[in-house]
PDB file of N, CA, C and O in Angstrom:
ATOM      1  N   UNK A 131      18.290 -21.033  18.124  1.00  0.00           N
ATOM      2  CA  UNK A 131      16.881 -20.939  18.528  1.00  0.00           C
ATOM      3  C   UNK A 131      15.974 -21.481  17.435  1.00  0.00           C
ATOM      4  O   UNK A 131      16.360 -21.532  16.278  1.00  0.00           O
ATOM      5  N   UNK A 132      14.789 -21.864  17.823  1.00  0.00           N
ATOM      6  CA  UNK A 132      13.898 -22.532  16.876  1.00  0.00           C
ATOM      7  C   UNK A 132      13.341 -21.578  15.814  1.00  0.00           C
ATOM      8  O   UNK A 132      12.885 -22.009  14.774  1.00  0.00           O
ATOM      9  N   UNK A 133      13.374 -20.265  16.079  1.00  0.00           N
ATOM     10  CA  UNK A 133      12.885 -19.382  15.023  1.00  0.00           C
ATOM     11  C   UNK A 133      13.995 -18.882  14.099  1.00  0.00           C
ATOM     12  O   UNK A 133      13.777 -18.042  13.250  1.00  0.00           O
ATOM     13  N   UNK A 134      15.193 -19.412  14.262  1.00  0.00           N
ATOM     14  CA  UNK A 134      16.264 -19.194  13.295  1.00  0.00           C
ATOM     15  C   UNK A 134      15.861 -19.913  12.002  1.00  0.00           C
ATOM     16  O   UNK A 134      15.495 -21.087  12.044  1.00  0.00           O
ATOM     17  N   UNK A 135      15.952 -19.207  10.888  1.00  0.00           N
ATOM     18  CA  UNK A 135      15.653 -19.891   9.636  1.00  0.00           C
ATOM     19  C   UNK A 135      16.822 -20.784   9.249  1.00  0.00           C
ATOM     20  O   UNK A 135      17.972 -20.370   9.328  1.00  0.00           O
ATOM     21  N   UNK A 136      16.519 -21.983   8.819  1.00  0.00           N
ATOM     22  CA  UNK A 136      17.576 -22.881   8.354  1.00  0.00           C
ATOM     23  C   UNK A 136      18.088 -22.380   7.011  1.00  0.00           C
ATOM     24  O   UNK A 136      17.433 -21.592   6.330  1.00  0.00           O
ATOM     25  N   UNK A 137      19.266 -22.865   6.638  1.00  0.00           N
ATOM     26  CA  UNK A 137      19.841 -22.470   5.354  1.00  0.00           C
ATOM     27  C   UNK A 137      18.895 -22.836   4.214  1.00  0.00           C
ATOM     28  O   UNK A 137      18.665 -22.036   3.311  1.00  0.00           O
ATOM     29  N   UNK A 138      18.311 -24.035   4.281  1.00  0.00           N
ATOM     30  CA  UNK A 138      17.431 -24.460   3.185  1.00  0.00           C
ATOM     31  C   UNK A 138      16.158 -23.607   3.142  1.00  0.00           C
ATOM     32  O   UNK A 138      15.649 -23.316   2.071  1.00  0.00           O
ATOM     33  N   UNK A 139      15.668 -23.176   4.315  1.00  0.00           N
ATOM     34  CA  UNK A 139      14.495 -22.299   4.331  1.00  0.00           C
ATOM     35  C   UNK A 139      14.846 -20.941   3.716  1.00  0.00           C
ATOM     36  O   UNK A 139      14.079 -20.386   2.938  1.00  0.00           O
ATOM     37  N   UNK A 140      16.028 -20.422   4.038  1.00  0.00           N
ATOM     38  CA  UNK A 140      16.466 -19.151   3.461  1.00  0.00           C
ATOM     39  C   UNK A 140      16.576 -19.271   1.944  1.00  0.00           C
ATOM     40  O   UNK A 140      16.196 -18.357   1.209  1.00  0.00           O
ATOM     41  N   UNK A 141      17.096 -20.406   1.496  1.00  0.00           N
ATOM     42  CA  UNK A 141      17.238 -20.651   0.071  1.00  0.00           C
ATOM     43  C   UNK A 141      15.863 -20.719  -0.598  1.00  0.00           C
ATOM     44  O   UNK A 141      15.651 -20.118  -1.652  1.00  0.00           O
ATOM     45  N   UNK A 142      14.941 -21.435   0.042  1.00  0.00           N
ATOM     46  CA  UNK A 142      13.567 -21.523  -0.473  1.00  0.00           C
ATOM     47  C   UNK A 142      12.946 -20.136  -0.554  1.00  0.00           C
ATOM     48  O   UNK A 142      12.276 -19.796  -1.526  1.00  0.00           O
ATOM     49  N   UNK A 143      13.150 -19.339   0.479  1.00  0.00           N
ATOM     50  CA  UNK A 143      12.584 -17.989   0.514  1.00  0.00           C
ATOM     51  C   UNK A 143      13.153 -17.119  -0.600  1.00  0.00           C
ATOM     52  O   UNK A 143      12.427 -16.361  -1.243  1.00  0.00           O
ATOM     53  N   UNK A 144      14.477 -17.248  -0.822  1.00  0.00           N
ATOM     54  CA  UNK A 144      15.106 -16.487  -1.904  1.00  0.00           C
ATOM     55  C   UNK A 144      14.536 -16.898  -3.258  1.00  0.00           C
ATOM     56  O   UNK A 144      14.292 -16.060  -4.118  1.00  0.00           O
ATOM     57  N   UNK A 145      14.323 -18.191  -3.425  1.00  0.00           N
ATOM     58  CA  UNK A 145      13.743 -18.704  -4.665  1.00  0.00           C
ATOM     59  C   UNK A 145      12.319 -18.181  -4.840  1.00  0.00           C
ATOM     60  O   UNK A 145      11.936 -17.745  -5.925  1.00  0.00           O
ATOM     61  N   UNK A 146      11.544 -18.201  -3.762  1.00  0.00           N
ATOM     62  CA  UNK A 146      10.172 -17.710  -3.802  1.00  0.00           C
ATOM     63  C   UNK A 146      10.152 -16.229  -4.167  1.00  0.00           C
ATOM     64  O   UNK A 146       9.382 -15.803  -5.039  1.00  0.00           O
ATOM     65  N   UNK A 147      11.016 -15.445  -3.538  1.00  0.00           N
ATOM     66  CA  UNK A 147      11.116 -14.010  -3.829  1.00  0.00           C
ATOM     67  C   UNK A 147      11.403 -13.796  -5.308  1.00  0.00           C
ATOM     68  O   UNK A 147      10.750 -12.980  -5.967  1.00  0.00           O
ATOM     69  N   UNK A 148      12.372 -14.544  -5.827  1.00  0.00           N
ATOM     70  CA  UNK A 148      12.751 -14.418  -7.241  1.00  0.00           C
ATOM     71  C   UNK A 148      11.591 -14.775  -8.161  1.00  0.00           C
ATOM     72  O   UNK A 148      11.357 -14.117  -9.175  1.00  0.00           O
ATOM     73  N   UNK A 149      10.841 -15.833  -7.800  1.00  0.00           N
ATOM     74  CA  UNK A 149       9.699 -16.251  -8.626  1.00  0.00           C
ATOM     75  C   UNK A 149       8.604 -15.193  -8.624  1.00  0.00           C
ATOM     76  O   UNK A 149       8.032 -14.879  -9.661  1.00  0.00           O
ATOM     77  N   UNK A 150       8.308 -14.644  -7.440  1.00  0.00           N
ATOM     78  CA  UNK A 150       7.270 -13.615  -7.350  1.00  0.00           C
ATOM     79  C   UNK A 150       7.689 -12.389  -8.160  1.00  0.00           C
ATOM     80  O   UNK A 150       6.909 -11.852  -8.945  1.00  0.00           O
ATOM     81  N   UNK A 151       8.956 -11.975  -8.010  1.00  0.00           N
ATOM     82  CA  UNK A 151       9.460 -10.811  -8.748  1.00  0.00           C
ATOM     83  C   UNK A 151       9.352 -11.018 -10.255  1.00  0.00           C
ATOM     84  O   UNK A 151       8.909 -10.126 -10.972  1.00  0.00           O
ATOM     85  N   UNK A 152       9.743 -12.204 -10.720  1.00  0.00           N
ATOM     86  CA  UNK A 152       9.706 -12.426 -12.162  1.00  0.00           C
ATOM     87  C   UNK A 152       8.270 -12.486 -12.680  1.00  0.00           C
ATOM     88  O   UNK A 152       7.995 -12.035 -13.786  1.00  0.00           O
ATOM     89  N   UNK A 153       7.347 -13.003 -11.865  1.00  0.00           N
ATOM     90  CA  UNK A 153       5.940 -13.028 -12.281  1.00  0.00           C
ATOM     91  C   UNK A 153       5.364 -11.614 -12.334  1.00  0.00           C
ATOM     92  O   UNK A 153       4.585 -11.284 -13.225  1.00  0.00           O
ATOM     93  N   UNK A 154       5.764 -10.770 -11.378  1.00  0.00           N
ATOM     94  CA  UNK A 154       5.310  -9.375 -11.384  1.00  0.00           C
ATOM     95  C   UNK A 154       5.866  -8.644 -12.601  1.00  0.00           C
ATOM     96  O   UNK A 154       5.175  -7.853 -13.234  1.00  0.00           O
ATOM     97  N   UNK A 155       7.133  -8.938 -12.938  1.00  0.00           N
ATOM     98  CA  UNK A 155       7.749  -8.316 -14.118  1.00  0.00           C
ATOM     99  C   UNK A 155       7.118  -8.804 -15.414  1.00  0.00           C
ATOM    100  O   UNK A 155       7.008  -8.057 -16.382  1.00  0.00           O
ATOM    101  N   UNK A 156       6.694 -10.054 -15.416  1.00  0.00           N
ATOM    102  CA  UNK A 156       6.118 -10.639 -16.626  1.00  0.00           C
ATOM    103  C   UNK A 156       4.685 -10.175 -16.868  1.00  0.00           C
ATOM    104  O   UNK A 156       4.187 -10.227 -17.985  1.00  0.00           O
ATOM    105  N   UNK A 157       4.031  -9.696 -15.816  1.00  0.00           N
ATOM    106  CA  UNK A 157       2.635  -9.292 -15.948  1.00  0.00           C
ATOM    107  C   UNK A 157       2.542  -7.878 -16.500  1.00  0.00           C
ATOM    108  O   UNK A 157       3.183  -6.952 -16.001  1.00  0.00           O
ATOM    109  N   UNK A 158       1.699  -7.725 -17.539  1.00  0.00           N
ATOM    110  CA  UNK A 158       1.522  -6.450 -18.223  1.00  0.00           C
ATOM    111  C   UNK A 158       1.133  -5.320 -17.257  1.00  0.00           C
ATOM    112  O   UNK A 158       1.593  -4.195 -17.396  1.00  0.00           O
ATOM    113  N   UNK A 159       0.302  -5.619 -16.275  1.00  0.00           N
ATOM    114  CA  UNK A 159      -0.231  -4.585 -15.381  1.00  0.00           C
ATOM    115  C   UNK A 159       0.678  -4.251 -14.206  1.00  0.00           C
ATOM    116  O   UNK A 159       0.520  -3.216 -13.580  1.00  0.00           O
ATOM    117  N   UNK A 160       1.633  -5.128 -13.899  1.00  0.00           N
ATOM    118  CA  UNK A 160       2.464  -4.880 -12.720  1.00  0.00           C
ATOM    119  C   UNK A 160       3.946  -4.729 -13.045  1.00  0.00           C
ATOM    120  O   UNK A 160       4.724  -4.386 -12.163  1.00  0.00           O
ATOM    121  N   UNK A 161       4.331  -4.926 -14.320  1.00  0.00           N
ATOM    122  CA  UNK A 161       5.767  -4.954 -14.635  1.00  0.00           C
ATOM    123  C   UNK A 161       6.477  -3.625 -14.387  1.00  0.00           C
ATOM    124  O   UNK A 161       7.655  -3.606 -14.102  1.00  0.00           O
ATOM    125  N   UNK A 162       5.750  -2.516 -14.475  1.00  0.00           N
ATOM    126  CA  UNK A 162       6.395  -1.215 -14.306  1.00  0.00           C
ATOM    127  C   UNK A 162       6.391  -0.712 -12.879  1.00  0.00           C
ATOM    128  O   UNK A 162       6.889   0.371 -12.596  1.00  0.00           O
ATOM    129  N   UNK A 163       5.822  -1.487 -11.973  1.00  0.00           N
ATOM    130  CA  UNK A 163       5.668  -1.028 -10.598  1.00  0.00           C
ATOM    131  C   UNK A 163       6.895  -1.338  -9.755  1.00  0.00           C
ATOM    132  O   UNK A 163       7.531  -2.368  -9.933  1.00  0.00           O
ATOM    133  N   UNK A 164       7.207  -0.427  -8.852  1.00  0.00           N
ATOM    134  CA  UNK A 164       8.348  -0.633  -7.950  1.00  0.00           C
ATOM    135  C   UNK A 164       7.850  -1.368  -6.714  1.00  0.00           C
ATOM    136  O   UNK A 164       7.530  -0.769  -5.704  1.00  0.00           O
ATOM    137  N   UNK A 165       7.739  -2.693  -6.841  1.00  0.00           N
ATOM    138  CA  UNK A 165       7.246  -3.501  -5.736  1.00  0.00           C
ATOM    139  C   UNK A 165       8.415  -4.242  -5.114  1.00  0.00           C
ATOM    140  O   UNK A 165       9.163  -4.937  -5.796  1.00  0.00           O
ATOM    141  N   UNK A 166       8.572  -4.071  -3.814  1.00  0.00           N
ATOM    142  CA  UNK A 166       9.626  -4.744  -3.084  1.00  0.00           C
ATOM    143  C   UNK A 166       9.055  -6.057  -2.562  1.00  0.00           C
ATOM    144  O   UNK A 166       8.039  -6.054  -1.882  1.00  0.00           O
ATOM    145  N   UNK A 167       9.713  -7.150  -2.904  1.00  0.00           N
ATOM    146  CA  UNK A 167       9.243  -8.480  -2.504  1.00  0.00           C
ATOM    147  C   UNK A 167      10.216  -9.058  -1.490  1.00  0.00           C
ATOM    148  O   UNK A 167      11.419  -9.050  -1.713  1.00  0.00           O
ATOM    149  N   UNK A 168       9.677  -9.534  -0.393  1.00  0.00           N
ATOM    150  CA  UNK A 168      10.511 -10.115   0.648  1.00  0.00           C
ATOM    151  C   UNK A 168       9.815 -11.373   1.156  1.00  0.00           C
ATOM    152  O   UNK A 168       8.598 -11.352   1.363  1.00  0.00           O
ATOM    153  N   UNK A 169      10.552 -12.453   1.335  1.00  0.00           N
ATOM    154  CA  UNK A 169       9.949 -13.705   1.793  1.00  0.00           C
ATOM    155  C   UNK A 169      10.640 -14.189   3.055  1.00  0.00           C
ATOM    156  O   UNK A 169      11.867 -14.287   3.093  1.00  0.00           O
ATOM    157  N   UNK A 170       9.854 -14.457   4.079  1.00  0.00           N
ATOM    158  CA  UNK A 170      10.385 -15.049   5.314  1.00  0.00           C
ATOM    159  C   UNK A 170       9.497 -16.221   5.694  1.00  0.00           C
ATOM    160  O   UNK A 170       8.287 -16.060   5.882  1.00  0.00           O
ATOM    161  N   UNK A 171      10.102 -17.410   5.737  1.00  0.00           N
ATOM    162  CA  UNK A 171       9.363 -18.637   6.078  1.00  0.00           C
ATOM    163  C   UNK A 171       8.101 -18.810   5.234  1.00  0.00           C
ATOM    164  O   UNK A 171       7.019 -19.069   5.761  1.00  0.00           O
ATOM    165  N   UNK A 172       8.245 -18.616   3.935  1.00  0.00           N
ATOM    166  CA  UNK A 172       7.173 -18.802   2.943  1.00  0.00           C
ATOM    167  C   UNK A 172       6.056 -17.767   3.035  1.00  0.00           C
ATOM    168  O   UNK A 172       5.031 -17.905   2.385  1.00  0.00           O
ATOM    169  N   UNK A 173       6.252 -16.717   3.831  1.00  0.00           N
ATOM    170  CA  UNK A 173       5.306 -15.598   3.844  1.00  0.00           C
ATOM    171  C   UNK A 173       5.926 -14.460   3.048  1.00  0.00           C
ATOM    172  O   UNK A 173       7.031 -14.005   3.351  1.00  0.00           O
ATOM    173  N   UNK A 174       5.215 -14.020   2.009  1.00  0.00           N
ATOM    174  CA  UNK A 174       5.715 -12.976   1.127  1.00  0.00           C
ATOM    175  C   UNK A 174       5.176 -11.626   1.572  1.00  0.00           C
ATOM    176  O   UNK A 174       3.967 -11.473   1.776  1.00  0.00           O
ATOM    177  N   UNK A 175       6.079 -10.663   1.729  1.00  0.00           N
ATOM    178  CA  UNK A 175       5.671  -9.287   2.021  1.00  0.00           C
ATOM    179  C   UNK A 175       5.856  -8.457   0.757  1.00  0.00           C
ATOM    180  O   UNK A 175       6.910  -8.521   0.122  1.00  0.00           O
ATOM    181  N   UNK A 176       4.828  -7.707   0.415  1.00  0.00           N
ATOM    182  CA  UNK A 176       4.883  -6.807  -0.736  1.00  0.00           C
ATOM    183  C   UNK A 176       4.884  -5.379  -0.205  1.00  0.00           C
ATOM    184  O   UNK A 176       3.996  -4.991   0.558  1.00  0.00           O
ATOM    185  N   UNK A 177       5.897  -4.603  -0.597  1.00  0.00           N
ATOM    186  CA  UNK A 177       5.972  -3.206  -0.175  1.00  0.00           C
ATOM    187  C   UNK A 177       6.226  -2.329  -1.384  1.00  0.00           C
ATOM    188  O   UNK A 177       6.823  -2.761  -2.356  1.00  0.00           O
ATOM    189  N   UNK A 178       5.804  -1.089  -1.281  1.00  0.00           N
ATOM    190  CA  UNK A 178       6.035  -0.139  -2.359  1.00  0.00           C
ATOM    191  C   UNK A 178       4.758   0.611  -2.660  1.00  0.00           C
ATOM    192  O   UNK A 178       3.764   0.499  -1.934  1.00  0.00           O
ATOM    193  N   UNK A 179       4.809   1.397  -3.721  1.00  0.00           N
ATOM    194  CA  UNK A 179       3.655   2.198  -4.114  1.00  0.00           C
ATOM    195  C   UNK A 179       3.092   1.703  -5.429  1.00  0.00           C
ATOM    196  O   UNK A 179       3.836   1.405  -6.361  1.00  0.00           O
ATOM    197  N   UNK A 180       1.783   1.596  -5.483  1.00  0.00           N
ATOM    198  CA  UNK A 180       1.086   1.265  -6.721  1.00  0.00           C
ATOM    199  C   UNK A 180       0.104   2.399  -6.991  1.00  0.00           C
ATOM    200  O   UNK A 180      -0.206   3.182  -6.096  1.00  0.00           O
ATOM    201  N   UNK A 181      -0.395   2.482  -8.229  1.00  0.00           N
ATOM    202  CA  UNK A 181      -1.254   3.623  -8.557  1.00  0.00           C
ATOM    203  C   UNK A 181      -2.744   3.343  -8.371  1.00  0.00           C
ATOM    204  O   UNK A 181      -3.529   4.267  -8.270  1.00  0.00           O
ATOM    205  N   UNK A 182      -3.124   2.052  -8.336  1.00  0.00           N
ATOM    206  CA  UNK A 182      -4.545   1.736  -8.170  1.00  0.00           C
ATOM    207  C   UNK A 182      -4.742   0.571  -7.205  1.00  0.00           C
ATOM    208  O   UNK A 182      -3.833  -0.234  -6.991  1.00  0.00           O
ATOM    209  N   UNK A 183      -5.932   0.482  -6.646  1.00  0.00           N
ATOM    210  CA  UNK A 183      -6.290  -0.640  -5.776  1.00  0.00           C
ATOM    211  C   UNK A 183      -6.248  -1.946  -6.564  1.00  0.00           C
ATOM    212  O   UNK A 183      -5.928  -2.998  -6.019  1.00  0.00           O
ATOM    213  N   UNK A 184      -6.562  -1.873  -7.855  1.00  0.00           N
ATOM    214  CA  UNK A 184      -6.536  -3.071  -8.709  1.00  0.00           C
ATOM    215  C   UNK A 184      -5.119  -3.626  -8.807  1.00  0.00           C
ATOM    216  O   UNK A 184      -4.918  -4.832  -8.767  1.00  0.00           O
ATOM    217  N   UNK A 185      -4.145  -2.724  -8.966  1.00  0.00           N
ATOM    218  CA  UNK A 185      -2.747  -3.167  -9.040  1.00  0.00           C
ATOM    219  C   UNK A 185      -2.330  -3.825  -7.730  1.00  0.00           C
ATOM    220  O   UNK A 185      -1.647  -4.849  -7.731  1.00  0.00           O
ATOM    221  N   UNK A 186      -2.765  -3.251  -6.623  1.00  0.00           N
ATOM    222  CA  UNK A 186      -2.443  -3.805  -5.304  1.00  0.00           C
ATOM    223  C   UNK A 186      -3.006  -5.217  -5.183  1.00  0.00           C
ATOM    224  O   UNK A 186      -2.322  -6.146  -4.772  1.00  0.00           O
ATOM    225  N   UNK A 187      -4.266  -5.379  -5.587  1.00  0.00           N
ATOM    226  CA  UNK A 187      -4.957  -6.665  -5.532  1.00  0.00           C
ATOM    227  C   UNK A 187      -4.285  -7.675  -6.457  1.00  0.00           C
ATOM    228  O   UNK A 187      -4.084  -8.838  -6.092  1.00  0.00           O
ATOM    229  N   UNK A 188      -3.952  -7.220  -7.658  1.00  0.00           N
ATOM    230  CA  UNK A 188      -3.335  -8.101  -8.654  1.00  0.00           C
ATOM    231  C   UNK A 188      -1.970  -8.600  -8.173  1.00  0.00           C
ATOM    232  O   UNK A 188      -1.665  -9.786  -8.297  1.00  0.00           O
ATOM    233  N   UNK A 189      -1.177  -7.694  -7.616  1.00  0.00           N
ATOM    234  CA  UNK A 189       0.143  -8.082  -7.115  1.00  0.00           C
ATOM    235  C   UNK A 189       0.000  -9.154  -6.031  1.00  0.00           C
ATOM    236  O   UNK A 189       0.753 -10.132  -6.000  1.00  0.00           O
ATOM    237  N   UNK A 190      -1.002  -8.987  -5.180  1.00  0.00           N
ATOM    238  CA  UNK A 190      -1.247  -9.968  -4.111  1.00  0.00           C
ATOM    239  C   UNK A 190      -1.648 -11.311  -4.705  1.00  0.00           C
ATOM    240  O   UNK A 190      -1.145 -12.353  -4.298  1.00  0.00           O
ATOM    241  N   UNK A 191      -2.540 -11.290  -5.693  1.00  0.00           N
ATOM    242  CA  UNK A 191      -2.983 -12.527  -6.358  1.00  0.00           C
ATOM    243  C   UNK A 191      -1.803 -13.242  -7.008  1.00  0.00           C
ATOM    244  O   UNK A 191      -1.683 -14.461  -6.911  1.00  0.00           O
ATOM    245  N   UNK A 192      -0.950 -12.477  -7.696  1.00  0.00           N
ATOM    246  CA  UNK A 192       0.213 -13.064  -8.358  1.00  0.00           C
ATOM    247  C   UNK A 192       1.107 -13.755  -7.327  1.00  0.00           C
ATOM    248  O   UNK A 192       1.554 -14.882  -7.524  1.00  0.00           O
ATOM    249  N   UNK A 193       1.334 -13.073  -6.209  1.00  0.00           N
ATOM    250  CA  UNK A 193       2.175 -13.652  -5.152  1.00  0.00           C
ATOM    251  C   UNK A 193       1.519 -14.900  -4.571  1.00  0.00           C
ATOM    252  O   UNK A 193       2.178 -15.927  -4.377  1.00  0.00           O
ATOM    253  N   UNK A 194       0.216 -14.825  -4.308  1.00  0.00           N
ATOM    254  CA  UNK A 194      -0.518 -15.973  -3.741  1.00  0.00           C
ATOM    255  C   UNK A 194      -0.455 -17.197  -4.640  1.00  0.00           C
ATOM    256  O   UNK A 194      -0.430 -18.329  -4.160  1.00  0.00           O
ATOM    257  N   UNK A 195      -0.448 -16.961  -5.948  1.00  0.00           N
ATOM    258  CA  UNK A 195      -0.462 -18.066  -6.905  1.00  0.00           C
ATOM    259  C   UNK A 195       0.937 -18.555  -7.260  1.00  0.00           C
ATOM    260  O   UNK A 195       1.124 -19.243  -8.258  1.00  0.00           O
ATOM    261  N   UNK A 196       1.913 -18.206  -6.460  1.00  0.00           N
ATOM    262  CA  UNK A 196       3.282 -18.663  -6.672  1.00  0.00           C
ATOM    263  C   UNK A 196       3.537 -19.878  -5.786  1.00  0.00           C
ATOM    264  O   UNK A 196       3.078 -19.915  -4.644  1.00  0.00           O
ATOM    265  N   UNK A 197       4.244 -20.870  -6.327  1.00  0.00           N
ATOM    266  CA  UNK A 197       4.547 -22.083  -5.571  1.00  0.00           C
ATOM    267  C   UNK A 197       5.228 -21.747  -4.243  1.00  0.00           C
ATOM    268  O   UNK A 197       6.036 -20.822  -4.184  1.00  0.00           O
ATOM    269  N   UNK A 198       4.926 -22.509  -3.229  1.00  0.00           N
ATOM    270  CA  UNK A 198       5.554 -22.406  -1.915  1.00  0.00           C
ATOM    271  C   UNK A 198       5.177 -21.164  -1.104  1.00  0.00           C
ATOM    272  O   UNK A 198       5.729 -20.946  -0.044  1.00  0.00           O
ATOM    273  N   UNK A 199       4.251 -20.336  -1.612  1.00  0.00           N
ATOM    274  CA  UNK A 199       3.834 -19.172  -0.830  1.00  0.00           C
ATOM    275  C   UNK A 199       2.703 -19.593   0.097  1.00  0.00           C
ATOM    276  O   UNK A 199       1.676 -20.098  -0.338  1.00  0.00           O
ATOM    277  N   UNK A 200       2.946 -19.413   1.405  1.00  0.00           N
ATOM    278  CA  UNK A 200       1.956 -19.792   2.385  1.00  0.00           C
ATOM    279  C   UNK A 200       0.992 -18.646   2.673  1.00  0.00           C
ATOM    280  O   UNK A 200      -0.189 -18.844   2.877  1.00  0.00           O
ATOM    281  N   UNK A 201       1.559 -17.445   2.697  1.00  0.00           N
ATOM    282  CA  UNK A 201       0.774 -16.278   3.079  1.00  0.00           C
ATOM    283  C   UNK A 201       1.348 -15.055   2.382  1.00  0.00           C
ATOM    284  O   UNK A 201       2.526 -15.007   2.081  1.00  0.00           O
ATOM    285  N   UNK A 202       0.490 -14.052   2.121  1.00  0.00           N
ATOM    286  CA  UNK A 202       0.955 -12.807   1.528  1.00  0.00           C
ATOM    287  C   UNK A 202       0.594 -11.654   2.452  1.00  0.00           C
ATOM    288  O   UNK A 202      -0.555 -11.516   2.863  1.00  0.00           O
ATOM    289  N   UNK A 203       1.602 -10.872   2.793  1.00  0.00           N
ATOM    290  CA  UNK A 203       1.411  -9.691   3.615  1.00  0.00           C
ATOM    291  C   UNK A 203       1.474  -8.497   2.657  1.00  0.00           C
ATOM    292  O   UNK A 203       2.560  -8.085   2.244  1.00  0.00           O
ATOM    293  N   UNK A 204       0.305  -7.988   2.286  1.00  0.00           N
ATOM    294  CA  UNK A 204       0.249  -6.936   1.269  1.00  0.00           C
ATOM    295  C   UNK A 204       0.330  -5.561   1.925  1.00  0.00           C
ATOM    296  O   UNK A 204      -0.655  -5.038   2.430  1.00  0.00           O
ATOM    297  N   UNK A 205       1.537  -4.983   1.898  1.00  0.00           N
ATOM    298  CA  UNK A 205       1.771  -3.676   2.518  1.00  0.00           C
ATOM    299  C   UNK A 205       1.896  -2.581   1.463  1.00  0.00           C
ATOM    300  O   UNK A 205       2.402  -1.490   1.744  1.00  0.00           O
ATOM    301  N   UNK A 206       1.429  -2.878   0.246  1.00  0.00           N
ATOM    302  CA  UNK A 206       1.513  -1.890  -0.833  1.00  0.00           C
ATOM    303  C   UNK A 206       0.609  -0.698  -0.520  1.00  0.00           C
ATOM    304  O   UNK A 206      -0.490  -0.849  -0.001  1.00  0.00           O
ATOM    305  N   UNK A 207       1.104   0.496  -0.863  1.00  0.00           N
ATOM    306  CA  UNK A 207       0.314   1.712  -0.667  1.00  0.00           C
ATOM    307  C   UNK A 207      -0.192   2.198  -2.024  1.00  0.00           C
ATOM    308  O   UNK A 207       0.553   2.255  -2.983  1.00  0.00           O
ATOM    309  N   UNK A 208      -1.467   2.546  -2.063  1.00  0.00           N
ATOM    310  CA  UNK A 208      -2.064   3.052  -3.299  1.00  0.00           C
ATOM    311  C   UNK A 208      -1.869   4.570  -3.333  1.00  0.00           C
ATOM    312  O   UNK A 208      -2.365   5.300  -2.488  1.00  0.00           O
ATOM    313  N   UNK A 209      -1.085   5.011  -4.307  1.00  0.00           N
ATOM    314  CA  UNK A 209      -0.841   6.445  -4.495  1.00  0.00           C
ATOM    315  C   UNK A 209      -1.121   6.794  -5.955  1.00  0.00           C
ATOM    316  O   UNK A 209      -0.262   6.601  -6.811  1.00  0.00           O
ATOM    317  N   UNK A 210      -2.327   7.288  -6.229  1.00  0.00           N
ATOM    318  CA  UNK A 210      -2.669   7.628  -7.610  1.00  0.00           C
ATOM    319  C   UNK A 210      -1.687   8.631  -8.208  1.00  0.00           C
ATOM    320  O   UNK A 210      -1.198   9.525  -7.508  1.00  0.00           O
ATOM    321  N   UNK A 211      -1.416   8.460  -9.497  1.00  0.00           N
ATOM    322  CA  UNK A 211      -0.561   9.419 -10.192  1.00  0.00           C
ATOM    323  C   UNK A 211      -1.256  10.766 -10.226  1.00  0.00           C
ATOM    324  O   UNK A 211      -2.442  10.843 -10.548  1.00  0.00           O
ATOM    325  N   UNK A 212      -0.525  11.820  -9.899  1.00  0.00           N
ATOM    326  CA  UNK A 212      -1.161  13.135  -9.896  1.00  0.00           C
ATOM    327  C   UNK A 212      -1.043  13.814 -11.260  1.00  0.00           C
ATOM    328  O   UNK A 212      -0.149  13.550 -11.999  1.00  0.00           O
TER     329      UNK A 212
END
């Protein structure tokens, strides 16, 4: 079917996921966060919990500024540390 991802698209997505993850790890403000990164057809989904709205926004910006990312689906939940 036409919505089957090709092998090269899957490979690109895996590469994109790895790049986003490493950029999040490299960033001082997001490196400690448990952010799940998933890429399907160049759309990156971010899932997990962050402690502030700023972290959520920053993670989205980092993903958006990664090569080959077409769209970012930011599903991060803001849960302040108690």
